Amino acid sequence: MTDKKIDIFNQISLGYVVIESRKTDQWRSFLVDGIGLHLAQNTKELMTFRMDDHACRLIVRHGPAEDVVAFGWELANLNTLEVIRSRLKQHNINMTESSGSEASARGVENFWRIRGPKDIEFEYYTQPILDDTPLKTPISAFETGVGGMGHAAIISRVPDKMLNFFTDIMDARVTDYITQAIAGVTLDFTFLRFNERHHTVAIAASQGVKLDPIRTRIQHMNLMVETVEDLTGALQRVRKLGYEIAREVGRHPNDHDISFYVVSPSGFELEVGWNARTVDEANWKIQHYDRISQWGHKPQNPGLINFLRVNSVNFWNGILSLTRKEHSPL
Ligand SMILES: [Fe+2]
């Protein structure tokens, strides 16, 4: 059976992200006092954070990974779920349903899980639990809506397989490409969208031998805010708290957003962005850019010592990655 005639583009958004860390106090301070999220639940095992009327957008659970461990994908309805289920079945992948406390901790009625690309759990759901109590946050508003809660950038050693997963199973569309040399390695970025948001996933891969110099599954995740004051306020707060600004304010040439990157307590970066353009499907033309930033995005700590500190670690991680097999469902 083929259902390729059914197109589920525009029926998927990034709904929530699960992080696992032992540094829960640091994460709470980072997200609440720094970025400006609303703390909803706070127990020993679990903290949940709100950005809008969803009961939960970010979950930090206590555990050793120091990484993003799951993406929650919000689907338009059960038909969308059935399309994904039948496509996965053709690859002998079965979804496992979860409900009860595991689902309510994520702010959903129930969800269906698979072991996704790069060992990130992919959790599909249709029913978010909503909460209309006002947010306690210095941010005027986070930009969520049909575009979802933000995006993630993932380095892959099997980028074609990862791309196929997103385009064949979830009907993602390629928005554009960027090629850029970073620390002596040339990286190709492919930006993918599931809806009007310019991208929800960016796949990065080194040219030639495929290296993965980053310890964490994702390189960064992004949250979008509504005003420039939201952006500058968050920057001032995380800086005051002493978090390292991986990249100062700058602008990307493809989605046009203005953003900064801060190093999170688990080591991957969090990008706060503002004013990204959306995609007009009727007139969009795929372009290839030759730089990741139009202006800005300079590291807070330039200089040789910092370069060696960061890149000697990355160099060894990159070499070690050659010995590891990256999980791909397809
Ligand atoms: Fe980004």
mmCIF file of C-alpha atoms and ligand atoms in Angstrom:
data_model
loop_
_atom_site.group_PDB
_atom_site.id
_atom_site.type_symbol
_atom_site.label_atom_id
_atom_site.label_comp_id
_atom_site.label_asym_id
_atom_site.label_seq_id
_atom_site.Cartn_x
_atom_site.Cartn_y
_atom_site.Cartn_z
ATOM 1 C CA MET A 1 0.000 0.000 0.000
ATOM 2 C CA THR A 2 1.309 3.422 -0.794
ATOM 3 C CA ASP A 3 -0.101 6.560 0.708
ATOM 4 C CA LYS A 4 2.357 8.894 -0.998
ATOM 5 C CA LYS A 5 -0.565 10.691 -2.615
ATOM 6 C CA ILE A 6 -1.506 11.908 0.847
ATOM 7 C CA ASP A 7 0.538 14.963 1.772
ATOM 8 C CA ILE A 8 0.844 15.724 5.484
ATOM 9 C CA PHE A 9 2.845 18.932 4.983
ATOM 10 C CA ASN A 10 1.344 21.654 7.205
ATOM 11 C CA GLN A 11 0.033 19.067 9.651
ATOM 12 C CA ILE A 12 3.113 18.801 11.881
ATOM 13 C CA SER A 13 4.850 21.181 14.271
ATOM 14 C CA LEU A 14 7.449 20.813 17.013
ATOM 15 C CA GLY A 15 5.303 20.647 20.145
ATOM 16 C CA TYR A 16 7.693 19.986 23.017
ATOM 17 C CA VAL A 17 11.279 19.009 23.773
ATOM 18 C CA VAL A 18 12.504 16.720 26.559
ATOM 19 C CA ILE A 19 15.946 17.369 28.054
ATOM 20 C CA GLU A 20 17.658 15.014 30.497
ATOM 21 C CA SER A 21 20.126 16.486 32.965
ATOM 22 C CA ARG A 22 21.499 16.128 36.459
ATOM 23 C CA LYS A 23 21.953 19.907 36.620
ATOM 24 C CA THR A 24 18.293 20.601 37.344
ATOM 25 C CA ASP A 25 18.913 23.644 39.570
ATOM 26 C CA GLN A 26 21.052 25.202 36.861
ATOM 27 C CA TRP A 27 18.462 24.434 34.194
ATOM 28 C CA ARG A 28 15.692 26.010 36.280
ATOM 29 C CA SER A 29 17.694 29.177 36.817
ATOM 30 C CA PHE A 30 18.824 29.245 33.182
ATOM 31 C CA LEU A 31 15.315 28.868 31.750
ATOM 32 C CA VAL A 32 13.352 30.939 34.281
ATOM 33 C CA ASP A 33 15.754 33.696 35.410
ATOM 34 C CA GLY A 34 17.723 33.758 32.158
ATOM 35 C CA ILE A 35 15.610 32.972 29.106
ATOM 36 C CA GLY A 36 12.306 33.829 30.799
ATOM 37 C CA LEU A 37 10.183 30.666 30.606
ATOM 38 C CA HIS A 38 7.291 30.007 32.961
ATOM 39 C CA LEU A 39 8.018 27.236 35.484
ATOM 40 C CA ALA A 40 4.903 25.050 35.614
ATOM 41 C CA GLN A 41 5.915 21.901 37.532
ATOM 42 C CA ASN A 42 8.882 21.460 39.796
ATOM 43 C CA THR A 43 9.568 18.092 41.398
ATOM 44 C CA LYS A 44 12.747 16.159 42.098
ATOM 45 C CA GLU A 45 12.351 14.032 38.972
ATOM 46 C CA LEU A 46 10.911 16.582 36.599
ATOM 47 C CA MET A 47 10.519 20.247 35.759
ATOM 48 C CA THR A 48 8.144 21.514 33.085
ATOM 49 C CA PHE A 49 8.066 24.933 31.467
ATOM 50 C CA ARG A 50 5.417 26.851 29.547
ATOM 51 C CA MET A 51 5.837 29.346 26.698
ATOM 52 C CA ASP A 52 2.194 29.797 25.710
ATOM 53 C CA ASP A 53 -1.198 28.193 26.341
ATOM 54 C CA HIS A 54 0.250 24.679 26.113
ATOM 55 C CA ALA A 55 0.569 23.093 29.552
ATOM 56 C CA CYS A 56 4.123 22.116 28.662
ATOM 57 C CA ARG A 57 6.716 23.043 26.030
ATOM 58 C CA LEU A 58 10.026 22.118 27.657
ATOM 59 C CA ILE A 59 10.626 19.252 30.062
ATOM 60 C CA VAL A 60 13.840 18.794 32.032
ATOM 61 C CA ARG A 61 13.892 15.364 33.626
ATOM 62 C CA HIS A 62 16.511 14.209 36.095
ATOM 63 C CA GLY A 63 19.016 11.821 34.536
ATOM 64 C CA PRO A 64 22.560 11.408 33.251
ATOM 65 C CA ALA A 65 22.258 12.198 29.519
ATOM 66 C CA GLU A 66 22.994 16.003 29.601
ATOM 67 C CA ASP A 67 21.236 16.163 26.264
ATOM 68 C CA VAL A 68 17.967 16.483 24.381
ATOM 69 C CA VAL A 69 16.361 13.039 24.519
ATOM 70 C CA ALA A 70 12.970 13.497 22.838
ATOM 71 C CA PHE A 71 11.052 15.676 20.410
ATOM 72 C CA GLY A 72 7.285 15.854 20.733
ATOM 73 C CA TRP A 73 5.694 16.278 17.302
ATOM 74 C CA GLU A 74 2.215 17.767 17.320
ATOM 75 C CA LEU A 75 0.028 16.344 14.563
ATOM 76 C CA ALA A 76 -3.108 17.977 13.156
ATOM 77 C CA ASN A 77 -5.293 14.939 13.834
ATOM 78 C CA LEU A 78 -5.440 11.145 14.056
ATOM 79 C CA ASN A 79 -5.431 10.825 10.253
ATOM 80 C CA THR A 80 -1.966 12.400 10.194
ATOM 81 C CA LEU A 81 -0.895 9.907 12.844
ATOM 82 C CA GLU A 82 -2.238 7.006 10.763
ATOM 83 C CA VAL A 83 -0.308 8.190 7.686
ATOM 84 C CA ILE A 84 2.940 8.276 9.681
ATOM 85 C CA ARG A 85 2.125 4.948 11.322
ATOM 86 C CA SER A 86 1.547 3.199 7.987
ATOM 87 C CA ARG A 87 4.699 4.678 6.428
ATOM 88 C CA LEU A 88 6.784 3.536 9.405
ATOM 89 C CA LYS A 89 5.208 0.097 9.201
ATOM 90 C CA GLN A 90 6.533 -0.269 5.669
ATOM 91 C CA HIS A 91 9.988 0.002 7.258
ATOM 92 C CA ASN A 92 9.061 -2.473 10.014
ATOM 93 C CA ILE A 93 8.962 0.259 12.632
ATOM 94 C CA ASN A 94 6.167 0.049 15.173
ATOM 95 C CA MET A 95 4.999 2.906 17.328
ATOM 96 C CA THR A 96 4.562 2.306 21.050
ATOM 97 C CA GLU A 97 1.655 4.098 22.688
ATOM 98 C CA SER A 98 2.130 5.826 26.008
ATOM 99 C CA SER A 99 -0.431 7.467 28.267
ATOM 100 C CA GLY A 100 -0.917 8.174 31.978
ATOM 101 C CA SER A 101 1.779 9.969 33.945
ATOM 102 C CA GLU A 102 4.359 9.818 31.158
ATOM 103 C CA ALA A 103 1.949 11.604 28.812
ATOM 104 C CA SER A 104 0.669 14.118 31.350
ATOM 105 C CA ALA A 105 4.274 15.038 32.231
ATOM 106 C CA ARG A 106 4.586 16.114 28.586
ATOM 107 C CA GLY A 107 1.323 18.032 28.591
ATOM 108 C CA VAL A 108 -0.434 15.622 26.217
ATOM 109 C CA GLU A 109 -3.305 13.132 26.517
ATOM 110 C CA ASN A 110 -1.241 10.313 24.991
ATOM 111 C CA PHE A 111 1.573 9.873 22.494
ATOM 112 C CA TRP A 112 3.106 7.300 20.154
ATOM 113 C CA ARG A 113 6.855 6.824 20.283
ATOM 114 C CA ILE A 114 9.622 5.505 18.063
ATOM 115 C CA ARG A 115 13.411 5.500 18.320
ATOM 116 C CA GLY A 116 14.075 8.364 15.929
ATOM 117 C CA PRO A 117 17.092 9.617 14.010
ATOM 118 C CA LYS A 118 20.292 9.877 16.054
ATOM 119 C CA ASP A 119 18.608 8.108 18.968
ATOM 120 C CA ILE A 120 16.320 11.025 19.697
ATOM 121 C CA GLU A 121 12.919 9.650 20.736
ATOM 122 C CA PHE A 122 10.244 10.882 18.357
ATOM 123 C CA GLU A 123 6.924 11.203 20.149
ATOM 124 C CA TYR A 124 3.845 11.890 18.028
ATOM 125 C CA TYR A 125 0.675 13.279 19.592
ATOM 126 C CA THR A 126 -2.534 15.012 18.583
ATOM 127 C CA GLN A 127 -4.017 16.339 21.831
ATOM 128 C CA PRO A 128 -2.044 18.936 23.779
ATOM 129 C CA ILE A 129 -3.327 19.765 27.245
ATOM 130 C CA LEU A 130 -3.931 23.507 27.399
ATOM 131 C CA ASP A 131 -3.536 25.863 30.334
ATOM 132 C CA ASP A 132 -4.856 29.401 30.077
ATOM 133 C CA THR A 133 -3.542 30.693 33.407
ATOM 134 C CA PRO A 134 -1.364 33.761 32.708
ATOM 135 C CA LEU A 135 2.356 33.152 32.260
ATOM 136 C CA LYS A 136 4.871 34.460 34.777
ATOM 137 C CA THR A 137 7.542 35.643 32.362
ATOM 138 C CA PRO A 138 9.431 38.814 31.442
ATOM 139 C CA ILE A 139 8.930 37.898 27.748
ATOM 140 C CA SER A 140 6.012 39.713 26.040
ATOM 141 C CA ALA A 141 5.307 36.532 24.023
ATOM 142 C CA PHE A 142 7.054 33.531 22.545
ATOM 143 C CA GLU A 143 6.325 32.930 18.886
ATOM 144 C CA THR A 144 4.714 29.500 18.657
ATOM 145 C CA GLY A 145 1.343 28.991 16.953
ATOM 146 C CA VAL A 146 1.153 26.943 13.749
ATOM 147 C CA GLY A 147 4.952 27.006 13.454
ATOM 148 C CA GLY A 148 5.446 25.236 16.784
ATOM 149 C CA MET A 149 7.902 25.975 19.556
ATOM 150 C CA GLY A 150 11.138 26.572 17.633
ATOM 151 C CA HIS A 151 13.714 24.510 15.794
ATOM 152 C CA ALA A 152 16.734 22.239 16.267
ATOM 153 C CA ALA A 153 20.028 21.819 14.412
ATOM 154 C CA ILE A 154 21.464 18.311 14.272
ATOM 155 C CA ILE A 155 24.857 17.172 12.981
ATOM 156 C CA SER A 156 24.561 13.870 11.168
ATOM 157 C CA ARG A 157 27.059 11.344 9.837
ATOM 158 C CA VAL A 158 24.275 9.824 7.712
ATOM 159 C CA PRO A 159 22.626 13.029 6.474
ATOM 160 C CA ASP A 160 20.940 11.433 3.460
ATOM 161 C CA LYS A 161 19.192 8.900 5.670
ATOM 162 C CA MET A 162 18.142 11.601 8.109
ATOM 163 C CA LEU A 163 16.851 13.759 5.263
ATOM 164 C CA ASN A 164 14.900 10.804 3.843
ATOM 165 C CA PHE A 165 13.287 10.167 7.199
ATOM 166 C CA PHE A 166 11.991 13.721 7.459
ATOM 167 C CA THR A 167 10.920 14.053 3.809
ATOM 168 C CA ASP A 168 9.485 10.544 3.255
ATOM 169 C CA ILE A 169 7.850 9.861 6.626
ATOM 170 C CA MET A 170 6.928 13.380 7.767
ATOM 171 C CA ASP A 171 6.618 15.203 4.394
ATOM 172 C CA ALA A 172 9.138 17.889 5.316
ATOM 173 C CA ARG A 173 10.179 20.214 2.493
ATOM 174 C CA VAL A 174 13.656 21.574 1.835
ATOM 175 C CA THR A 175 13.629 25.335 2.405
ATOM 176 C CA ASP A 176 17.238 26.144 1.486
ATOM 177 C CA TYR A 177 20.904 25.220 1.928
ATOM 178 C CA ILE A 178 23.984 26.846 3.467
ATOM 179 C CA THR A 179 27.613 25.786 3.064
ATOM 180 C CA GLN A 180 30.143 27.208 5.518
ATOM 181 C CA ALA A 181 33.647 26.353 6.718
ATOM 182 C CA ILE A 182 33.845 26.259 10.525
ATOM 183 C CA ALA A 183 37.173 25.570 12.269
ATOM 184 C CA GLY A 184 38.690 24.005 9.177
ATOM 185 C CA VAL A 185 35.717 21.741 8.416
ATOM 186 C CA THR A 186 33.265 22.574 5.619
ATOM 187 C CA LEU A 187 29.691 21.949 6.710
ATOM 188 C CA ASP A 188 26.616 21.601 4.496
ATOM 189 C CA PHE A 189 23.348 22.622 6.161
ATOM 190 C CA THR A 190 19.952 21.542 4.855
ATOM 191 C CA PHE A 191 16.993 23.466 6.274
ATOM 192 C CA LEU A 192 13.662 21.645 6.481
ATOM 193 C CA ARG A 193 10.165 22.939 7.144
ATOM 194 C CA PHE A 194 6.921 21.227 8.136
ATOM 195 C CA ASN A 195 4.727 24.327 7.909
ATOM 196 C CA GLU A 196 5.111 28.061 7.283
ATOM 197 C CA ARG A 197 8.028 28.320 9.746
ATOM 198 C CA HIS A 198 11.213 28.680 7.683
ATOM 199 C CA HIS A 199 12.751 25.617 9.317
ATOM 200 C CA THR A 200 12.023 23.301 12.203
ATOM 201 C CA VAL A 201 15.047 21.067 11.588
ATOM 202 C CA ALA A 202 18.475 21.881 10.177
ATOM 203 C CA ILE A 203 20.700 18.925 9.265
ATOM 204 C CA ALA A 204 24.438 19.673 9.220
ATOM 205 C CA ALA A 205 27.035 17.355 7.695
ATOM 206 C CA SER A 206 30.753 17.700 7.044
ATOM 207 C CA GLN A 207 31.922 17.425 3.464
ATOM 208 C CA GLY A 208 34.056 14.367 2.698
ATOM 209 C CA VAL A 209 34.574 12.158 5.751
ATOM 210 C CA LYS A 210 31.465 12.530 7.914
ATOM 211 C CA LEU A 211 32.471 13.759 11.376
ATOM 212 C CA ASP A 212 30.311 14.568 14.359
ATOM 213 C CA PRO A 213 32.352 16.823 16.625
ATOM 214 C CA ILE A 214 29.532 17.533 19.093
ATOM 215 C CA ARG A 215 28.933 15.334 22.147
ATOM 216 C CA THR A 216 25.204 16.119 22.305
ATOM 217 C CA ARG A 217 22.572 14.844 19.869
ATOM 218 C CA ILE A 218 21.688 18.372 18.818
ATOM 219 C CA GLN A 219 24.016 21.301 18.190
ATOM 220 C CA HIS A 220 21.398 23.847 19.218
ATOM 221 C CA MET A 221 17.735 24.362 19.763
ATOM 222 C CA ASN A 222 15.930 27.587 19.086
ATOM 223 C CA LEU A 223 13.056 29.483 20.690
ATOM 224 C CA MET A 224 11.476 32.486 18.967
ATOM 225 C CA VAL A 225 10.338 35.641 20.771
ATOM 226 C CA GLU A 226 7.920 38.325 19.661
ATOM 227 C CA THR A 227 9.838 41.602 20.097
ATOM 228 C CA VAL A 228 13.391 42.890 19.892
ATOM 229 C CA GLU A 229 13.146 43.847 23.594
ATOM 230 C CA ASP A 230 12.357 40.198 24.388
ATOM 231 C CA LEU A 231 15.563 39.235 22.592
ATOM 232 C CA THR A 232 17.805 41.857 24.203
ATOM 233 C CA GLY A 233 16.248 41.286 27.633
ATOM 234 C CA ALA A 234 17.004 37.549 27.479
ATOM 235 C CA LEU A 235 20.557 38.295 26.328
ATOM 236 C CA GLN A 236 21.147 40.692 29.222
ATOM 237 C CA ARG A 237 19.732 38.240 31.773
ATOM 238 C CA VAL A 238 21.772 35.182 30.690
ATOM 239 C CA ARG A 239 24.904 37.315 30.459
ATOM 240 C CA LYS A 240 24.310 38.680 33.964
ATOM 241 C CA LEU A 241 23.900 35.115 35.247
ATOM 242 C CA GLY A 242 27.325 34.298 33.782
ATOM 243 C CA TYR A 243 26.333 31.955 30.951
ATOM 244 C CA GLU A 244 28.726 31.872 28.000
ATOM 245 C CA ILE A 245 27.362 33.586 24.916
ATOM 246 C CA ALA A 246 28.434 31.166 22.173
ATOM 247 C CA ARG A 247 27.495 33.724 19.517
ATOM 248 C CA GLU A 248 26.601 37.367 20.006
ATOM 249 C CA VAL A 249 23.620 38.933 18.216
ATOM 250 C CA GLY A 250 23.656 38.383 14.463
ATOM 251 C CA ARG A 251 21.442 37.676 11.483
ATOM 252 C CA HIS A 252 21.064 34.574 9.334
ATOM 253 C CA PRO A 253 20.857 35.157 5.566
ATOM 254 C CA ASN A 254 18.149 32.545 4.919
ATOM 255 C CA ASP A 255 15.415 32.908 7.540
ATOM 256 C CA HIS A 256 16.412 36.544 8.268
ATOM 257 C CA ASP A 257 16.025 36.064 12.003
ATOM 258 C CA ILE A 258 18.126 38.061 14.437
ATOM 259 C CA SER A 259 19.394 35.865 17.228
ATOM 260 C CA PHE A 260 22.029 35.032 19.804
ATOM 261 C CA TYR A 261 23.316 31.660 21.059
ATOM 262 C CA VAL A 262 23.988 30.849 24.699
ATOM 263 C CA VAL A 263 25.621 27.671 26.046
ATOM 264 C CA SER A 264 23.028 25.728 28.083
ATOM 265 C CA PRO A 265 23.845 23.886 31.330
ATOM 266 C CA SER A 266 24.036 20.588 29.373
ATOM 267 C CA GLY A 267 26.497 21.960 26.813
ATOM 268 C CA PHE A 268 24.379 22.268 23.678
ATOM 269 C CA GLU A 269 23.469 25.793 22.638
ATOM 270 C CA LEU A 270 20.133 27.551 22.958
ATOM 271 C CA GLU A 271 19.372 30.141 20.292
ATOM 272 C CA VAL A 272 16.891 32.902 21.029
ATOM 273 C CA GLY A 273 15.584 34.378 17.780
ATOM 274 C CA TRP A 274 13.338 37.186 16.643
ATOM 275 C CA ASN A 275 11.742 38.309 13.397
ATOM 276 C CA ALA A 276 12.261 35.281 11.144
ATOM 277 C CA ARG A 277 10.405 35.313 7.854
ATOM 278 C CA THR A 278 7.839 32.654 7.030
ATOM 279 C CA VAL A 279 7.604 30.700 3.772
ATOM 280 C CA ASP A 280 5.058 31.598 1.122
ATOM 281 C CA GLU A 281 4.589 28.206 -0.551
ATOM 282 C CA ALA A 282 3.353 29.669 -3.855
ATOM 283 C CA ASN A 283 6.451 31.766 -4.500
ATOM 284 C CA TRP A 284 9.290 30.097 -2.584
ATOM 285 C CA LYS A 285 12.500 29.334 -4.491
ATOM 286 C CA ILE A 286 15.180 27.168 -2.889
ATOM 287 C CA GLN A 287 18.455 29.077 -2.586
ATOM 288 C CA HIS A 288 21.989 28.095 -1.637
ATOM 289 C CA TYR A 289 23.839 30.506 0.671
ATOM 290 C CA ASP A 290 27.600 30.583 1.252
ATOM 291 C CA ARG A 291 27.600 31.740 4.863
ATOM 292 C CA ILE A 292 25.654 30.963 8.012
ATOM 293 C CA SER A 293 25.530 34.596 9.173
ATOM 294 C CA GLN A 294 24.916 37.759 7.200
ATOM 295 C CA TRP A 295 26.388 39.803 10.056
ATOM 296 C CA GLY A 296 27.285 39.328 13.724
ATOM 297 C CA HIS A 297 27.101 35.978 15.551
ATOM 298 C CA LYS A 298 30.682 36.482 16.750
ATOM 299 C CA PRO A 299 31.828 34.191 19.588
ATOM 300 C CA GLN A 300 32.029 35.814 23.026
ATOM 301 C CA ASN A 301 35.390 34.153 23.618
ATOM 302 C CA PRO A 302 37.552 34.484 20.512
ATOM 303 C CA GLY A 303 41.306 34.031 20.665
ATOM 304 C CA LEU A 304 43.689 31.119 20.402
ATOM 305 C CA ILE A 305 43.298 29.642 23.890
ATOM 306 C CA ASN A 306 39.548 29.439 23.600
ATOM 307 C CA PHE A 307 39.803 28.088 20.070
ATOM 308 C CA LEU A 308 42.057 25.271 21.310
ATOM 309 C CA ARG A 309 39.842 24.625 24.369
ATOM 310 C CA VAL A 310 36.752 24.176 22.233
ATOM 311 C CA ASN A 311 38.252 22.633 19.142
ATOM 312 C CA SER A 312 40.679 20.161 20.682
ATOM 313 C CA VAL A 313 37.632 18.643 22.431
ATOM 314 C CA ASN A 314 35.659 18.803 19.208
ATOM 315 C CA PHE A 315 38.537 17.321 17.225
ATOM 316 C CA TRP A 316 38.666 14.223 19.456
ATOM 317 C CA ASN A 317 34.887 13.907 19.519
ATOM 318 C CA GLY A 318 34.978 14.058 15.734
ATOM 319 C CA ILE A 319 37.570 11.289 15.485
ATOM 320 C CA LEU A 320 35.733 9.182 18.083
ATOM 321 C CA SER A 321 32.477 9.616 16.142
ATOM 322 C CA LEU A 322 34.003 7.562 13.316
ATOM 323 C CA THR A 323 33.908 4.525 15.585
ATOM 324 C CA ARG A 324 30.236 4.978 16.519
ATOM 325 C CA LYS A 325 27.289 4.005 14.374
ATOM 326 C CA GLU A 326 24.619 6.694 14.151
ATOM 327 C CA HIS A 327 21.119 5.308 14.517
ATOM 328 C CA SER A 328 18.786 5.881 11.605
ATOM 329 C CA PRO A 329 15.275 4.380 11.507
ATOM 330 C CA LEU A 330 15.322 4.055 7.706
HETATM 331 FE FE FE B 1 19.070 28.072 14.550
#
